[in-house]
Amino acid sequence: MRTDTPWSTLPARDHLLARAGDAAGAPVLDVVVPVYNEEKDLEPCVLRLHDHLARTFPYAFRITVADNASTDRTPEVARRLARSLPGVRSFRLEEKGRGRALRTVWSHSDAPVLAYMDVDLSTDLNALLPLVAPLISGHSDLAIGSRLARSSRVVRGTKREFISRAYNIVLRSSLAARFSDAQCGFKAIRREVAQRLLPMVEDTGWFFDTEMLVLAERAGLRIHEVPVDWVDDPDSTVHIVRTATEDLKGVWRVGRALAVGALPLDRLARPFGDDPRDRGIGGVPGGLARQLVGFCVVGALSTLVYLLLYSLFRLGAGPQIANGGALLVSAVANTAANRRLTFGVRGRGGAVRHQAQGLVVFAIGLALTSGSLAALGAASGSPSHGTELAVLIAANLAATVLRFLLFRAWVFPDRDRSGGGRGGDAANPAGTPAPGPAAAPADDTHHELRNVR
């Protein structure tokens, strides 16, 4: 997984119109059309798209043809279109891959809103302005066209419909994705988001879209969905079986990276509220809901482990010894899991200190549970095993609430508001601009990018 992104969080979204005229002629929107051996369809596509934008789009625009190492006349057609139509340019890549083409062109674009669509123009172009409007206004970070929305009108075969919906189920069940259509070739993103997000996306092919959306959603970025009218291209050259296989491999890779906390998604965080007045609000707990969910999941698993260990240790020891041993083992595992999964601390920095503090919290929990067992023994003499477990569960619930409060306020305090990061991760000083890719000259019409990885 790529992790070489700037450390500072994203700036607040702003309305692009306020500074659209200050960009020395740069377009507001850059629409990329990735192509591979499309000598027949490329010219009709670009002419139709250019005519639609010229007639209906109220801002400056650019169309970029991204040629993925075509071996037919596609590069020649792209160059001719760039020479003859204003606002059209071409890129040439020497390696195939839709994801590679989008990353390359988007990384070099100077437009604040970046979009792409398939060369067959299966999606009705009337959805283009609704797609990019939330990004121009500052409402959203990404926007996608959805063929699976209730109000979408789609014409395609049963086989592709089944595959699309099955893939959507896979994403929802394995990666907890909430967006409805990952593979529709009709998407847009704000440039400052792309600068941070694209270096984290590893795939260079068809899974690129899905990986980008999953990471954006997990980072809390806002994804706007637009119902689209879509007509299947019967001449599509996409190899369904090979693409599906690569997508499943990508789902496994991304799911594993998310499970172990290998992705620095905190670098994609937005400030609380994009209105300047919101930034002065104090005392707002950051990420409290997400931390509560993570803590509850870890706590439930830890409780099961604790009860199993207690039952096992109880076979050869008394209740106090069994309780202490089970609680000690589960507490160490609980602290490690909460450190990474709940509070987002990565790396080894501070790990020993965190475990030491966790043991103090463990001692408090031990006092609560041991005291409950002692009180039970004093009250009933020889309680049954079931009664012991019931008392321990109640005592552990009380200890869990206290453990969360201590973890949040003492063991893993939120230092983001004071300029620091979690777990010893160095952050850029507030207000330091994040380095971004160099902007391509606005008046260039043809670029050669060779050996792009």
Coordinates of C-alpha atoms in Angstrom, one line a residue:
M1 CA 0.0 0.0 0.0
R2 CA 1.2 3.5 -0.8
T3 CA 1.4 5.7 2.2
D4 CA 3.6 8.6 1.0
T5 CA 1.0 11.3 1.4
P6 CA 1.3 14.7 3.3
W7 CA 0.7 14.5 7.0
S8 CA -1.5 17.5 7.5
T9 CA -5.2 17.1 7.2
L10 CA -7.2 18.4 4.3
P11 CA -8.3 22.1 4.3
A12 CA -11.9 23.0 4.6
R13 CA -13.9 22.9 1.3
D14 CA -14.7 26.2 -0.3
H15 CA -16.9 27.3 -3.2
L16 CA -14.7 27.3 -6.3
L17 CA -16.5 30.2 -8.0
A18 CA -14.9 32.7 -5.5
R19 CA -11.5 32.0 -7.0
A20 CA -12.3 30.4 -10.4
G21 CA -11.3 33.6 -12.2
D22 CA -7.9 33.9 -10.5
A23 CA -6.4 30.8 -12.0
A24 CA -4.9 32.5 -15.1
G25 CA -7.2 30.8 -17.5
A26 CA -7.2 27.3 -15.9
P27 CA -10.4 25.4 -16.4
V28 CA -12.8 24.7 -13.5
L29 CA -13.4 21.2 -14.8
D30 CA -11.1 18.7 -16.5
V31 CA -12.9 15.7 -18.0
V32 CA -10.6 12.7 -18.7
V33 CA -11.5 10.1 -21.4
P34 CA -9.2 7.0 -20.9
V35 CA -8.9 5.0 -24.2
Y36 CA -7.2 2.0 -25.5
N37 CA -7.5 1.2 -29.2
E38 CA -10.6 3.3 -29.7
E39 CA -9.8 4.8 -33.1
K40 CA -13.4 4.4 -34.3
D41 CA -15.2 5.7 -31.2
L42 CA -12.8 8.4 -30.0
E43 CA -13.7 11.2 -32.4
P44 CA -17.5 10.9 -32.1
C45 CA -17.2 10.8 -28.3
V46 CA -15.0 13.9 -28.0
L47 CA -17.1 15.9 -30.5
R48 CA -20.3 15.0 -28.7
L49 CA -18.8 15.7 -25.3
H50 CA -17.2 19.0 -26.4
D51 CA -20.5 20.2 -28.0
H52 CA -22.5 19.3 -24.9
L53 CA -20.1 21.2 -22.6
A54 CA -19.8 24.2 -24.8
R55 CA -23.6 24.5 -24.9
T56 CA -24.6 23.6 -21.3
F57 CA -21.6 23.9 -19.0
P58 CA -21.4 27.4 -17.4
Y59 CA -17.7 27.2 -16.5
A60 CA -14.4 26.9 -18.3
F61 CA -13.7 23.2 -19.1
R62 CA -11.1 21.0 -20.6
I63 CA -11.3 17.5 -22.2
T64 CA -8.2 15.3 -21.9
V65 CA -7.8 12.1 -23.9
A66 CA -5.7 9.7 -21.9
D67 CA -4.3 7.1 -24.4
N68 CA -3.3 3.8 -22.6
A69 CA -0.5 2.6 -25.0
S70 CA -2.9 2.1 -27.9
T71 CA -1.5 0.2 -30.9
D72 CA -3.9 1.5 -33.5
R73 CA -4.6 5.0 -34.8
T74 CA -6.0 6.2 -31.5
P75 CA -2.9 8.5 -30.7
E76 CA -3.2 10.1 -34.1
V77 CA -6.9 10.8 -33.7
A78 CA -6.3 12.2 -30.2
R79 CA -3.6 14.6 -31.5
R80 CA -5.8 15.8 -34.4
L81 CA -8.7 16.5 -32.0
A82 CA -6.4 18.4 -29.7
R83 CA -5.2 20.6 -32.6
S84 CA -8.7 21.3 -34.0
L85 CA -10.9 21.7 -30.8
P86 CA -10.3 24.4 -28.2
G87 CA -10.0 23.0 -24.7
V88 CA -9.0 19.5 -25.8
R89 CA -5.6 18.0 -25.1
S90 CA -4.1 14.5 -25.2
F91 CA -1.8 12.4 -23.0
R92 CA 0.1 9.4 -24.2
L93 CA 1.0 6.6 -21.7
E94 CA 3.3 3.8 -22.6
E95 CA 1.6 1.3 -20.3
K96 CA -2.0 0.1 -20.1
G97 CA -4.4 0.6 -17.2
R98 CA -7.4 2.8 -16.7
G99 CA -6.3 3.5 -13.1
R100 CA -2.8 4.4 -14.2
A101 CA -4.2 6.8 -16.8
L102 CA -6.5 8.5 -14.4
R103 CA -3.9 8.9 -11.7
T104 CA -1.4 10.3 -14.2
V105 CA -3.7 12.9 -15.8
W106 CA -5.4 13.9 -12.6
S107 CA -2.1 14.3 -10.8
H108 CA -0.9 16.7 -13.5
S109 CA -4.1 18.7 -14.0
D110 CA -4.5 22.3 -12.8
A111 CA -8.3 22.2 -12.7
P112 CA -9.9 22.2 -9.3
V113 CA -12.5 19.6 -10.3
L114 CA -11.4 16.4 -12.0
A115 CA -13.8 14.0 -13.7
Y116 CA -13.7 11.0 -16.1
M117 CA -16.1 9.1 -18.3
D118 CA -15.9 6.1 -20.6
V119 CA -15.3 6.7 -24.3
D120 CA -18.6 4.9 -25.3
L121 CA -20.6 7.7 -23.5
S122 CA -23.0 5.1 -22.1
T123 CA -24.0 7.6 -19.4
D124 CA -26.4 10.3 -20.4
L125 CA -24.4 13.6 -20.5
N126 CA -27.2 15.5 -18.8
A127 CA -25.9 14.0 -15.6
L128 CA -22.5 15.7 -15.9
L129 CA -23.5 19.1 -14.4
P130 CA -25.3 17.4 -11.4
L131 CA -22.2 15.2 -11.0
V132 CA -19.7 18.1 -10.6
A133 CA -22.0 20.8 -9.1
P134 CA -21.6 19.5 -5.5
L135 CA -17.8 19.6 -5.9
I136 CA -17.8 23.1 -7.3
S137 CA -20.0 24.4 -4.5
G138 CA -17.8 22.8 -1.9
H139 CA -20.6 20.4 -0.6
S140 CA -18.8 17.1 -1.5
D141 CA -15.4 15.6 -2.0
L142 CA -16.2 13.0 -4.6
A143 CA -19.2 12.3 -6.9
I144 CA -20.2 9.1 -8.7
G145 CA -22.9 8.2 -11.2
S146 CA -25.0 5.3 -10.0
R147 CA -26.8 2.8 -12.3
L148 CA -28.3 1.1 -9.2
A149 CA -30.2 4.0 -7.8
R150 CA -34.0 3.7 -7.8
S151 CA -34.5 6.5 -10.2
S152 CA -31.8 5.4 -12.7
R153 CA -32.8 4.1 -16.1
V154 CA -30.5 1.4 -17.3
V155 CA -30.6 -0.7 -20.5
R156 CA -28.2 -3.7 -20.4
G157 CA -28.2 -7.4 -20.6
T158 CA -29.1 -9.8 -17.7
K159 CA -25.5 -11.0 -17.4
R160 CA -24.0 -7.6 -16.8
E161 CA -26.8 -6.6 -14.5
F162 CA -26.3 -9.7 -12.4
I163 CA -22.5 -9.2 -12.2
S164 CA -22.9 -5.5 -11.2
R165 CA -25.4 -6.3 -8.4
A166 CA -23.3 -9.3 -7.2
Y167 CA -20.2 -7.1 -7.0
N168 CA -22.1 -4.5 -5.1
I169 CA -23.2 -7.2 -2.6
V170 CA -19.5 -8.3 -2.2
L171 CA -18.4 -4.8 -1.5
R172 CA -21.1 -4.2 1.1
S173 CA -20.5 -7.5 2.9
S174 CA -16.7 -7.5 2.8
L175 CA -15.7 -3.9 3.0
A176 CA -18.9 -2.4 4.5
A177 CA -19.2 -0.1 1.5
R178 CA -22.2 2.2 1.5
F179 CA -21.9 3.6 -2.1
S180 CA -24.1 1.9 -4.6
D181 CA -22.1 1.6 -7.8
A182 CA -18.3 1.4 -7.8
Q183 CA -17.7 0.6 -11.5
C184 CA -19.9 3.1 -13.3
G185 CA -17.5 5.0 -15.6
F186 CA -18.7 8.4 -14.5
K187 CA -17.0 10.0 -11.5
A188 CA -15.5 13.3 -10.3
I189 CA -13.2 14.4 -7.5
R190 CA -11.9 17.7 -6.1
R191 CA -8.2 18.2 -6.9
E192 CA -7.0 18.7 -3.3
V193 CA -8.6 15.4 -2.4
A194 CA -7.1 13.7 -5.4
Q195 CA -3.6 14.9 -4.4
R196 CA -3.9 13.2 -1.0
L197 CA -6.0 10.1 -2.0
L198 CA -4.5 8.9 -5.2
P199 CA -1.0 8.1 -3.7
M200 CA -2.8 5.6 -1.4
V201 CA -4.6 3.8 -4.3
E202 CA -2.4 0.9 -5.4
D203 CA -4.4 -0.5 -8.3
T204 CA -3.8 0.7 -11.8
G205 CA -6.6 -1.2 -13.6
W206 CA -10.4 -1.5 -13.2
F207 CA -10.3 -1.9 -9.4
F208 CA -8.9 1.7 -9.2
D209 CA -12.4 3.2 -8.8
T210 CA -13.5 0.8 -6.1
E211 CA -10.3 1.2 -4.1
M212 CA -10.5 5.0 -4.3
L213 CA -14.1 5.1 -3.1
V214 CA -13.5 2.6 -0.3
L215 CA -10.6 4.6 1.1
A216 CA -12.5 7.9 0.7
E217 CA -15.5 6.5 2.5
R218 CA -13.5 5.0 5.4
A219 CA -11.7 8.4 5.8
G220 CA -15.0 10.1 6.2
L221 CA -15.0 12.1 2.9
R222 CA -18.4 13.0 1.5
I223 CA -19.4 11.1 -1.6
H224 CA -22.3 12.4 -3.7
E225 CA -24.3 9.9 -5.8
V226 CA -26.1 10.9 -9.0
P227 CA -28.7 8.6 -10.6
V228 CA -27.9 8.2 -14.2
D229 CA -29.5 7.0 -17.4
W230 CA -27.2 4.4 -18.9
V231 CA -27.3 2.3 -22.1
D232 CA -24.9 -0.7 -22.4
D233 CA -22.3 -0.7 -25.1
P234 CA -22.7 -4.1 -26.9
D235 CA -19.2 -3.7 -28.3
S236 CA -17.5 -3.2 -25.0
T237 CA -14.0 -4.8 -24.9
V238 CA -13.9 -5.3 -21.1
H239 CA -13.0 -8.9 -20.3
I240 CA -15.6 -9.7 -17.6
V241 CA -14.0 -12.8 -16.0
R242 CA -10.5 -11.4 -15.8
T243 CA -11.8 -8.1 -14.5
A244 CA -14.0 -9.8 -11.8
T245 CA -11.0 -11.9 -10.7
E246 CA -8.7 -8.9 -10.4
D247 CA -11.5 -7.0 -8.5
L248 CA -11.8 -9.9 -5.9
K249 CA -8.1 -9.8 -5.4
G250 CA -8.3 -6.1 -4.8
V251 CA -11.1 -6.5 -2.3
W252 CA -9.0 -9.0 -0.4
R253 CA -5.9 -6.7 -0.4
V254 CA -7.8 -3.6 0.6
G255 CA -9.8 -5.4 3.3
R256 CA -6.6 -6.8 4.8
A257 CA -5.0 -3.4 4.8
L258 CA -8.0 -1.8 6.5
A259 CA -8.2 -4.7 9.1
V260 CA -4.6 -4.2 10.2
G261 CA -4.7 -0.4 10.2
A262 CA -2.0 -0.1 7.5
L263 CA -3.5 2.9 5.8
P264 CA -3.0 6.5 7.1
L265 CA -6.6 7.5 6.5
D266 CA -6.3 10.3 9.1
R267 CA -4.4 12.3 6.4
L268 CA -7.7 12.6 4.5
A269 CA -9.6 14.1 7.4
R270 CA -11.6 17.3 7.0
P271 CA -11.9 19.9 9.8
F272 CA -15.1 19.8 11.8
G273 CA -17.4 22.0 9.7
D274 CA -16.2 23.9 6.6
D275 CA -17.7 27.2 7.7
P276 CA -14.9 29.3 9.3
R277 CA -17.2 29.9 12.3
D278 CA -17.2 26.2 13.1
R279 CA -13.5 26.0 13.5
G280 CA -13.6 28.0 16.7
I281 CA -16.0 25.6 18.4
G282 CA -14.3 24.0 21.4
G283 CA -15.1 21.0 23.4
V284 CA -16.5 18.9 20.5
P285 CA -15.3 15.3 20.9
G286 CA -13.5 14.2 17.8
G287 CA -14.5 10.9 16.4
L288 CA -16.4 9.9 19.5
A289 CA -19.0 7.8 17.7
R290 CA -16.5 5.9 15.7
Q291 CA -14.4 5.3 18.8
L292 CA -17.4 4.0 20.7
V293 CA -18.2 1.5 18.0
G294 CA -14.6 0.3 17.8
F295 CA -14.3 0.1 21.6
C296 CA -17.6 -1.9 21.9
V297 CA -16.5 -4.4 19.2
V298 CA -13.1 -4.9 20.8
G299 CA -14.7 -5.0 24.2
A300 CA -17.2 -7.7 23.2
L301 CA -14.5 -9.9 21.7
S302 CA -12.3 -9.3 24.8
T303 CA -15.1 -10.3 27.1
L304 CA -15.6 -13.6 25.2
V305 CA -11.9 -14.3 25.4
Y306 CA -11.9 -13.4 29.1
L307 CA -14.8 -15.7 29.9
L308 CA -13.3 -18.6 28.0
L309 CA -10.0 -18.1 29.7
Y310 CA -11.7 -17.8 33.1
S311 CA -13.6 -21.0 32.6
L312 CA -10.3 -22.7 31.5
F313 CA -8.3 -21.4 34.4
R314 CA -11.1 -22.3 36.8
L315 CA -10.6 -26.0 36.1
G316 CA -7.3 -25.9 38.0
A317 CA -7.3 -22.8 40.2
G318 CA -9.5 -20.8 42.5
P319 CA -11.8 -18.0 41.4
Q320 CA -9.5 -15.2 42.3
I321 CA -6.5 -16.7 40.5
A322 CA -8.5 -17.6 37.5
N323 CA -10.0 -14.2 37.3
G324 CA -6.7 -12.4 37.6
G325 CA -5.0 -14.6 35.0
A326 CA -7.9 -14.3 32.5
L327 CA -8.2 -10.6 33.0
L328 CA -4.4 -10.0 32.6
V329 CA -4.2 -11.8 29.3
S330 CA -7.3 -10.3 27.9
A331 CA -6.3 -6.8 29.1
V332 CA -3.0 -6.9 27.2
A333 CA -4.8 -8.0 24.0
N334 CA -7.5 -5.4 24.6
T335 CA -5.1 -2.6 25.0
A336 CA -3.2 -3.6 21.8
A337 CA -6.4 -3.9 19.8
N338 CA -7.9 -0.6 21.0
R339 CA -4.5 1.2 20.4
R340 CA -4.7 0.4 16.7
L341 CA -8.3 -0.2 15.8
T342 CA -10.2 2.2 18.1
F343 CA -7.8 5.1 18.6
G344 CA -5.8 4.9 15.4
V345 CA -2.3 4.7 16.9
R346 CA 0.2 3.2 14.5
G347 CA 3.9 2.4 14.8
R348 CA 5.8 1.2 17.9
G349 CA 6.3 4.6 19.4
G350 CA 4.8 4.8 22.9
A351 CA 3.6 1.1 22.8
V352 CA 5.4 0.2 26.1
R353 CA 4.0 3.2 27.8
H354 CA 0.5 2.5 26.5
Q355 CA 0.7 -1.1 27.8
A356 CA 1.9 0.2 31.2
Q357 CA -1.0 2.6 31.4
G358 CA -3.3 -0.2 30.2
L359 CA -2.1 -2.3 33.1
V360 CA -3.1 0.4 35.5
V361 CA -6.5 0.4 33.9
F362 CA -6.4 -3.4 34.2
A363 CA -5.7 -3.1 37.9
I364 CA -8.8 -0.9 38.4
G365 CA -10.8 -3.5 36.5
L366 CA -9.3 -6.3 38.6
A367 CA -10.2 -4.4 41.8
L368 CA -13.8 -4.1 40.6
T369 CA -14.2 -7.8 39.5
S370 CA -12.2 -9.2 42.4
G371 CA -14.2 -7.1 44.8
S372 CA -17.4 -8.3 43.3
L373 CA -16.3 -12.0 43.7
A374 CA -15.3 -11.3 47.3
A375 CA -18.6 -9.7 48.0
L376 CA -20.4 -12.7 46.4
G377 CA -18.4 -15.2 48.4
A378 CA -19.1 -13.3 51.6
A379 CA -22.8 -13.2 50.8
S380 CA -23.5 -16.7 49.6
G381 CA -20.6 -18.8 50.8
S382 CA -20.3 -21.2 47.8
P383 CA -22.0 -19.7 44.8
S384 CA -22.5 -21.7 41.6
H385 CA -20.3 -21.2 38.5
G386 CA -23.2 -19.6 36.7
T387 CA -23.7 -17.1 39.5
E388 CA -20.0 -16.3 39.4
L389 CA -20.2 -15.6 35.7
A390 CA -23.3 -13.4 36.0
V391 CA -21.6 -11.3 38.7
L392 CA -18.4 -11.0 36.6
I393 CA -20.3 -9.9 33.6
A394 CA -22.0 -7.1 35.5
A395 CA -18.7 -6.1 37.1
N396 CA -17.0 -6.1 33.7
L397 CA -19.7 -3.9 32.2
A398 CA -19.0 -1.3 34.9
A399 CA -15.2 -1.7 34.3
T400 CA -15.7 -1.3 30.6
V401 CA -17.3 2.1 30.8
L402 CA -14.5 3.3 33.1
R403 CA -11.9 1.7 30.8
F404 CA -13.2 3.6 27.8
L405 CA -13.1 6.9 29.7
L406 CA -9.6 6.3 30.9
F407 CA -8.3 5.1 27.5
R408 CA -9.8 8.2 25.8
A409 CA -8.7 10.8 28.3
W410 CA -5.4 9.4 29.6
V411 CA -3.9 6.5 27.6
F412 CA -4.8 7.6 24.1
P413 CA -5.7 11.3 24.4
D414 CA -6.7 13.2 21.3
R415 CA -3.7 15.5 20.5
D416 CA -4.9 16.6 17.1
R417 CA -6.4 19.9 18.3
S418 CA -3.1 20.8 19.8
G419 CA -1.1 20.2 16.6
G420 CA 0.3 16.7 17.4
G421 CA -0.6 13.3 16.1
R422 CA -1.3 10.0 17.6
G423 CA 1.3 7.5 18.6
G424 CA 4.3 9.7 17.9
D425 CA 3.4 10.4 14.2
A426 CA 4.8 13.7 13.3
A427 CA 2.4 16.2 11.7
N428 CA 3.1 19.2 9.6
P429 CA 2.5 22.5 11.5
A430 CA -1.0 23.8 11.1
G431 CA -1.5 25.8 7.9
T432 CA 1.6 24.4 6.2
P433 CA 0.5 23.8 2.5
A434 CA 0.7 20.2 1.4
P435 CA 3.0 19.5 -1.5
G436 CA 1.1 18.7 -4.6
P437 CA 2.0 17.6 -8.1
A438 CA 3.1 20.3 -10.6
A439 CA 0.4 21.7 -12.7
A440 CA 0.5 21.2 -16.4
P441 CA 0.5 24.3 -18.6
A442 CA -3.0 25.3 -19.6
D443 CA -2.2 25.9 -23.2
D444 CA -0.5 22.6 -23.9
T445 CA -2.4 20.3 -26.2
H446 CA -0.3 17.2 -26.3
H447 CA 1.9 15.6 -23.7
E448 CA 4.1 12.5 -23.9
L449 CA 4.4 10.6 -20.6
R450 CA 6.6 7.6 -21.0
N451 CA 7.4 4.8 -18.5
V452 CA 4.8 6.0 -16.1
R453 CA 4.3 3.6 -13.2

